[in-house]
CSV table of C-alpha atoms in Angstrom, one decimal:
chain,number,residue,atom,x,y,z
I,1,UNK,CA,-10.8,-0.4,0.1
I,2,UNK,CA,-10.0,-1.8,3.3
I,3,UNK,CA,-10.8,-0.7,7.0
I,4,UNK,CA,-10.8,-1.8,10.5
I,5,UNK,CA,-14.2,-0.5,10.9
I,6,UNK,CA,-17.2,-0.9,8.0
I,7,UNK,CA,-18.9,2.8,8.9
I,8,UNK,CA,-16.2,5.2,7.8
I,9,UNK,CA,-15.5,2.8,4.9
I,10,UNK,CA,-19.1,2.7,3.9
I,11,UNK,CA,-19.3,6.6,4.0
I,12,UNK,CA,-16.6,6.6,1.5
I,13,UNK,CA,-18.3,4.0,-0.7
I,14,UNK,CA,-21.1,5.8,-0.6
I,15,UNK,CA,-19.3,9.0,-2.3
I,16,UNK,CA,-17.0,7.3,-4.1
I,17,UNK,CA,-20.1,5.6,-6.3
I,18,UNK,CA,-22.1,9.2,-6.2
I,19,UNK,CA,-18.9,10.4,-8.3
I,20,UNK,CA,-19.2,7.8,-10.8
I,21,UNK,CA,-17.1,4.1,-9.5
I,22,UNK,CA,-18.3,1.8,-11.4
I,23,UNK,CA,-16.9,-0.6,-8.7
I,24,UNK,CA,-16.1,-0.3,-5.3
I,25,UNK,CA,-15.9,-3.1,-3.2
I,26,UNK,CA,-15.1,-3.2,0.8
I,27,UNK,CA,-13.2,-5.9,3.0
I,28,UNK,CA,-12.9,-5.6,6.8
I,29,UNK,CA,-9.4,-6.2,8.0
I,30,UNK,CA,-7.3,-6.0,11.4
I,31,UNK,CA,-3.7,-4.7,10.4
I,32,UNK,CA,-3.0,-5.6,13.8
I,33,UNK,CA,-3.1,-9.2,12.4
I,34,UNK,CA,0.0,-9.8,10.4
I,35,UNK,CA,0.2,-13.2,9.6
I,36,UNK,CA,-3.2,-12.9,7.4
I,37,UNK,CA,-2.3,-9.3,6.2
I,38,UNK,CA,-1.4,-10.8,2.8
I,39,UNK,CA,-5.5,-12.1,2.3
I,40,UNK,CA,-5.7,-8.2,1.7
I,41,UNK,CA,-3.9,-8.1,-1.4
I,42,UNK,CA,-5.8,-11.8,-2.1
I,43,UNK,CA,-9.0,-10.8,-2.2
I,44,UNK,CA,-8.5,-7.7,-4.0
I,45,UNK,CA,-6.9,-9.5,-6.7
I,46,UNK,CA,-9.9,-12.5,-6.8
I,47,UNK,CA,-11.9,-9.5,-7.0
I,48,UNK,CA,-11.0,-6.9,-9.6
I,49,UNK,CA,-8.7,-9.3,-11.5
I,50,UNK,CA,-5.5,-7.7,-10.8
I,51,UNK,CA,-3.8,-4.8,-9.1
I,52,UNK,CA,-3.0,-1.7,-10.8
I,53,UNK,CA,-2.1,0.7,-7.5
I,54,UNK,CA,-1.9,-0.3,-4.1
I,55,UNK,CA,-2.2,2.6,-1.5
I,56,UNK,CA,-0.6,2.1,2.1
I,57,UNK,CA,-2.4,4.5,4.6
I,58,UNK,CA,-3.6,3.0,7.5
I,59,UNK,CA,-1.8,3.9,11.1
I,60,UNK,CA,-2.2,3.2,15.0
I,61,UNK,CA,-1.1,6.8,16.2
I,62,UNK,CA,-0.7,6.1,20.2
I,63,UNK,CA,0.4,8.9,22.6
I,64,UNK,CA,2.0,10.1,25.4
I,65,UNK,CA,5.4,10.9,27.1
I,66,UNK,CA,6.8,6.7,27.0
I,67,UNK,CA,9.1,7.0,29.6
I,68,UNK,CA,6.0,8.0,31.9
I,69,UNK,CA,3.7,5.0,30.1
I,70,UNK,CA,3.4,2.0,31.4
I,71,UNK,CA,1.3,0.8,28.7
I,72,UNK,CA,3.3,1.9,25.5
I,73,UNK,CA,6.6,0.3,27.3
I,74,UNK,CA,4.5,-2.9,27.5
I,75,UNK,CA,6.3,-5.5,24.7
I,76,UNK,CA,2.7,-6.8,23.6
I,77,UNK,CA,1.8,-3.0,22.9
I,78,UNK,CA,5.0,-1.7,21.3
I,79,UNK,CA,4.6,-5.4,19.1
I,80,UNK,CA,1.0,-4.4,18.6
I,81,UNK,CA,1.2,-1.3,17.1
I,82,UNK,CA,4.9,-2.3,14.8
I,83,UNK,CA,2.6,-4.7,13.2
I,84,UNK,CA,-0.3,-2.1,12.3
I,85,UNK,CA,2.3,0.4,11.2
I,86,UNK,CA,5.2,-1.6,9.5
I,87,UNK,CA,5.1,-5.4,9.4
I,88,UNK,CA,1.6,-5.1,7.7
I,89,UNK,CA,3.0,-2.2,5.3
I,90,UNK,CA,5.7,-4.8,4.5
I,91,UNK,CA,3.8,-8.6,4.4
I,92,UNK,CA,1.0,-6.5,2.0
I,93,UNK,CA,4.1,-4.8,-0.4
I,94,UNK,CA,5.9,-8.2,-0.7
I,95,UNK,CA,2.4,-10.1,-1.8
I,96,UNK,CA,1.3,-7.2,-4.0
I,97,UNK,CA,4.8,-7.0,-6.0
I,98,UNK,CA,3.9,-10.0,-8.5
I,99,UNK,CA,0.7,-8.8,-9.4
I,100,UNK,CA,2.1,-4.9,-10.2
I,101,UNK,CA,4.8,-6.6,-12.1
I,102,UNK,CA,2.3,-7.6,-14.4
I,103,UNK,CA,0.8,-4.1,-14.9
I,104,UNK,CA,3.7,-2.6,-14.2
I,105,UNK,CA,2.0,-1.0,-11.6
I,106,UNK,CA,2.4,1.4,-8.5
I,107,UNK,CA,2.7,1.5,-4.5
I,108,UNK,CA,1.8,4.5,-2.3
I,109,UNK,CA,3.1,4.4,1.0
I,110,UNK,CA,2.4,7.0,3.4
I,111,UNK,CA,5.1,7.9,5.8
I,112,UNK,CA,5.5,10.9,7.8
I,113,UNK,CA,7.5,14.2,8.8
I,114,UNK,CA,7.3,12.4,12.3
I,115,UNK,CA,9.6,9.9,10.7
I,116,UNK,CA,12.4,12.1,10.5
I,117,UNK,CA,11.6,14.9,13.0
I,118,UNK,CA,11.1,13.4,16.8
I,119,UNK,CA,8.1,14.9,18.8
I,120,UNK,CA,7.6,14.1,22.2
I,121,UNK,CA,4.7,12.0,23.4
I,122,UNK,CA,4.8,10.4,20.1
I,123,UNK,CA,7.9,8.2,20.1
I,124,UNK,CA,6.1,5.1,19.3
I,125,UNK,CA,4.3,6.4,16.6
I,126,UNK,CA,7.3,8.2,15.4
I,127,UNK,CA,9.8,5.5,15.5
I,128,UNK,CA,6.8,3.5,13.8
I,129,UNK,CA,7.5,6.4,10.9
I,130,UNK,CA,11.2,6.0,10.9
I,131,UNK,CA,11.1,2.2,9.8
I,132,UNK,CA,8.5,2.6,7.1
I,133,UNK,CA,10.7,5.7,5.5
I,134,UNK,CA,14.0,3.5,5.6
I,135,UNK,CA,12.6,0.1,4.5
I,136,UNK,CA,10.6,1.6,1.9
I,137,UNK,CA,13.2,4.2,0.5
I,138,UNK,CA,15.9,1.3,0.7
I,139,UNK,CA,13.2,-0.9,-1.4
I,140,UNK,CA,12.8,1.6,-4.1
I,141,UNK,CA,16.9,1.2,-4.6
I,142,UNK,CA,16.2,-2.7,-4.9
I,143,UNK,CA,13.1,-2.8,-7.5
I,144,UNK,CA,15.1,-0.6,-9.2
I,145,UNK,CA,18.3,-2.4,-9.6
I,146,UNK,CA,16.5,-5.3,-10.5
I,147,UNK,CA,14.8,-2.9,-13.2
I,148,UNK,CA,11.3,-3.7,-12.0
I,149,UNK,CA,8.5,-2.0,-13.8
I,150,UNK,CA,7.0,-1.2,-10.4
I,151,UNK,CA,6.6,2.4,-9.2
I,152,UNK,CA,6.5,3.5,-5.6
I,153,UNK,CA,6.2,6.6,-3.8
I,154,UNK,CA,7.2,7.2,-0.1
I,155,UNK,CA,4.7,9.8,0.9
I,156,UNK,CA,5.9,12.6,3.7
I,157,UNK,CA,3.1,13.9,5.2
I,158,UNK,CA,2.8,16.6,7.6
I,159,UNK,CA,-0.3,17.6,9.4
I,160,UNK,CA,-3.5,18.5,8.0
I,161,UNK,CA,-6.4,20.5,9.6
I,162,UNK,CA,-8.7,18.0,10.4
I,163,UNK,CA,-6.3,14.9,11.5
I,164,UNK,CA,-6.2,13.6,14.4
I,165,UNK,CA,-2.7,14.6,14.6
I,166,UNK,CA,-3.7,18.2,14.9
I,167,UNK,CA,-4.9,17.9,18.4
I,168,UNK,CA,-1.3,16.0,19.5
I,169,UNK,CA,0.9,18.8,17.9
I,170,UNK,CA,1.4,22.6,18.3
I,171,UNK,CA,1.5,23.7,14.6
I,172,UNK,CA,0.1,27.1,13.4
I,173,UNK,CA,-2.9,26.6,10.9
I,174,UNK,CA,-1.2,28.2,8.2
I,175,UNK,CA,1.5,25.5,7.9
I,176,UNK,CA,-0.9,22.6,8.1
I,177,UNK,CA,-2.3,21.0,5.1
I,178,UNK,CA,-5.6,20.4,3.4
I,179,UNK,CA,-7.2,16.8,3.1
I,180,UNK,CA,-8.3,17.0,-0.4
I,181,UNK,CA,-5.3,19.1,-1.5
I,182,UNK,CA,-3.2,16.2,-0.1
I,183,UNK,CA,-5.4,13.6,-1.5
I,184,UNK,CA,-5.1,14.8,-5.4
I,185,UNK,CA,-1.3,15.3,-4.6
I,186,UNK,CA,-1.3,11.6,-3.9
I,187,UNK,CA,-2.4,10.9,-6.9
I,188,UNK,CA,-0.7,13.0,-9.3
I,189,UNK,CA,2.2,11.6,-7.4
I,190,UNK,CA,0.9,8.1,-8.4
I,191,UNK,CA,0.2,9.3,-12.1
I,192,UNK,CA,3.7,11.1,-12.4
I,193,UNK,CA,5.6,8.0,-10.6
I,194,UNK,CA,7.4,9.9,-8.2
I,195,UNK,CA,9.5,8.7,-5.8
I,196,UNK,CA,8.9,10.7,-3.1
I,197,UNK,CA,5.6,13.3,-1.9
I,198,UNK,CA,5.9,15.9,0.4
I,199,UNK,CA,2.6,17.6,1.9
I,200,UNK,CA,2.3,20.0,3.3
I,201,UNK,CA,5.8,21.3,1.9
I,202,UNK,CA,6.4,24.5,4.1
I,203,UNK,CA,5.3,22.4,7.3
I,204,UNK,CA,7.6,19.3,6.7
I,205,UNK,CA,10.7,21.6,5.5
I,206,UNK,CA,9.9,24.0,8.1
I,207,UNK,CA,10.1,21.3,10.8
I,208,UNK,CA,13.2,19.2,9.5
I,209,UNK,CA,15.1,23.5,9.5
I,210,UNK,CA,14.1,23.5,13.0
I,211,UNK,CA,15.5,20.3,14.1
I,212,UNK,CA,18.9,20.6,12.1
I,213,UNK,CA,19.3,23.9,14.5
């Protein structure tokens, strides 16, 4: 499990071994640093022996109206936040491929509604979104015409009650999701080697109606 921060992740340990992990190791990393993303997938490998499932799901989620931000029209920012959001997605998918080749493993990568239905004051985010969804979906076309034994899933995922992104959009609480509930769907979408995810359906369906009109 990696995490810019060792508290949250530690929490996690902690209830991940309470429910039985026989192994759960932790590793400090700053997506924001791309050129040493791929140590990531390096040091997971060194330490469980291999990769079975690799699960993209870390994001920079910066706000406000850009053409009234100084700050998220600043190059170094906007460069800043493409690498936590996308390059990293990428430079850890590329290293990981050879060792789920072997396993004929899986990848999870968590994209969102945002990344096909604009919202202002999160552009950056959004557009963040937007590249993940088309590199990723276009990737899934490529492993399989090469007829790779690699699975991946492109993950839609709408907002859930106690995200942060609840606060930055005007959603009713009936169409926003549940964390666990999205968490097992994750999975079974792993399991069942789906291409795609949708959660919370009515939310991300109900969003991409309104936009068409």
């Amino acid at each position: 499990m990696v995490a810019r921060t060792d508290t949250k992740a530690m929490e996690i340990k902690e209830t991940a071994v309470k429910l039985g992990s026989p192994q759960t190791e932790i590793y400090p990393f700053n997506f924001g640093n791309t050129t040493t993303a791929h140590v990531v997938v390096d040091t997971a490998v060194s330490l469980l022996g291999g990769l079975d499932y690799v699960i993209l799901n870390h994001a920079d989620i910066p706000r406000g109206l850009f053409l009234h931000s100084l700050k998220l029209q600043n190059q170094d920012f906007l460069h800043r936040t493409f690498s936590v959001n996308v390059y990293s997605y990428i430079e850890i998918a590329l290293r990981a491929l050879p060792h789920l080749e072997k396993t004929s493993g899986h990848m999870f990568v968590s994209s969102s509604v945002l990344g096909e239905v604009p919202e202002p004051g999160l552009s950056v985010f959004s557009s963040t979104k937007h590249a993940v969804t088309g590199f990723f979906t276009s990737l899934q076309l490529e492993l399989q015409e090469r007829r790779s034994s690699v699975g991946l899933t492109v993950g839609r995922l709408g907002v859930m009650k106690s995200t942060e992104l609840r606060a930055l959009l005007d959603v009713p609480e009936f169409l926003m999701g549940d964390i666990l509930e999205c968490a097992v769907g994750i999975m079974n979408s792993i399991v069942k080697r789906q291409r795609s995810f949708v959660y919370p359906v009515v939310h991300t369906h109900f969003a991409g109606l309104l936009w068409a009109i």
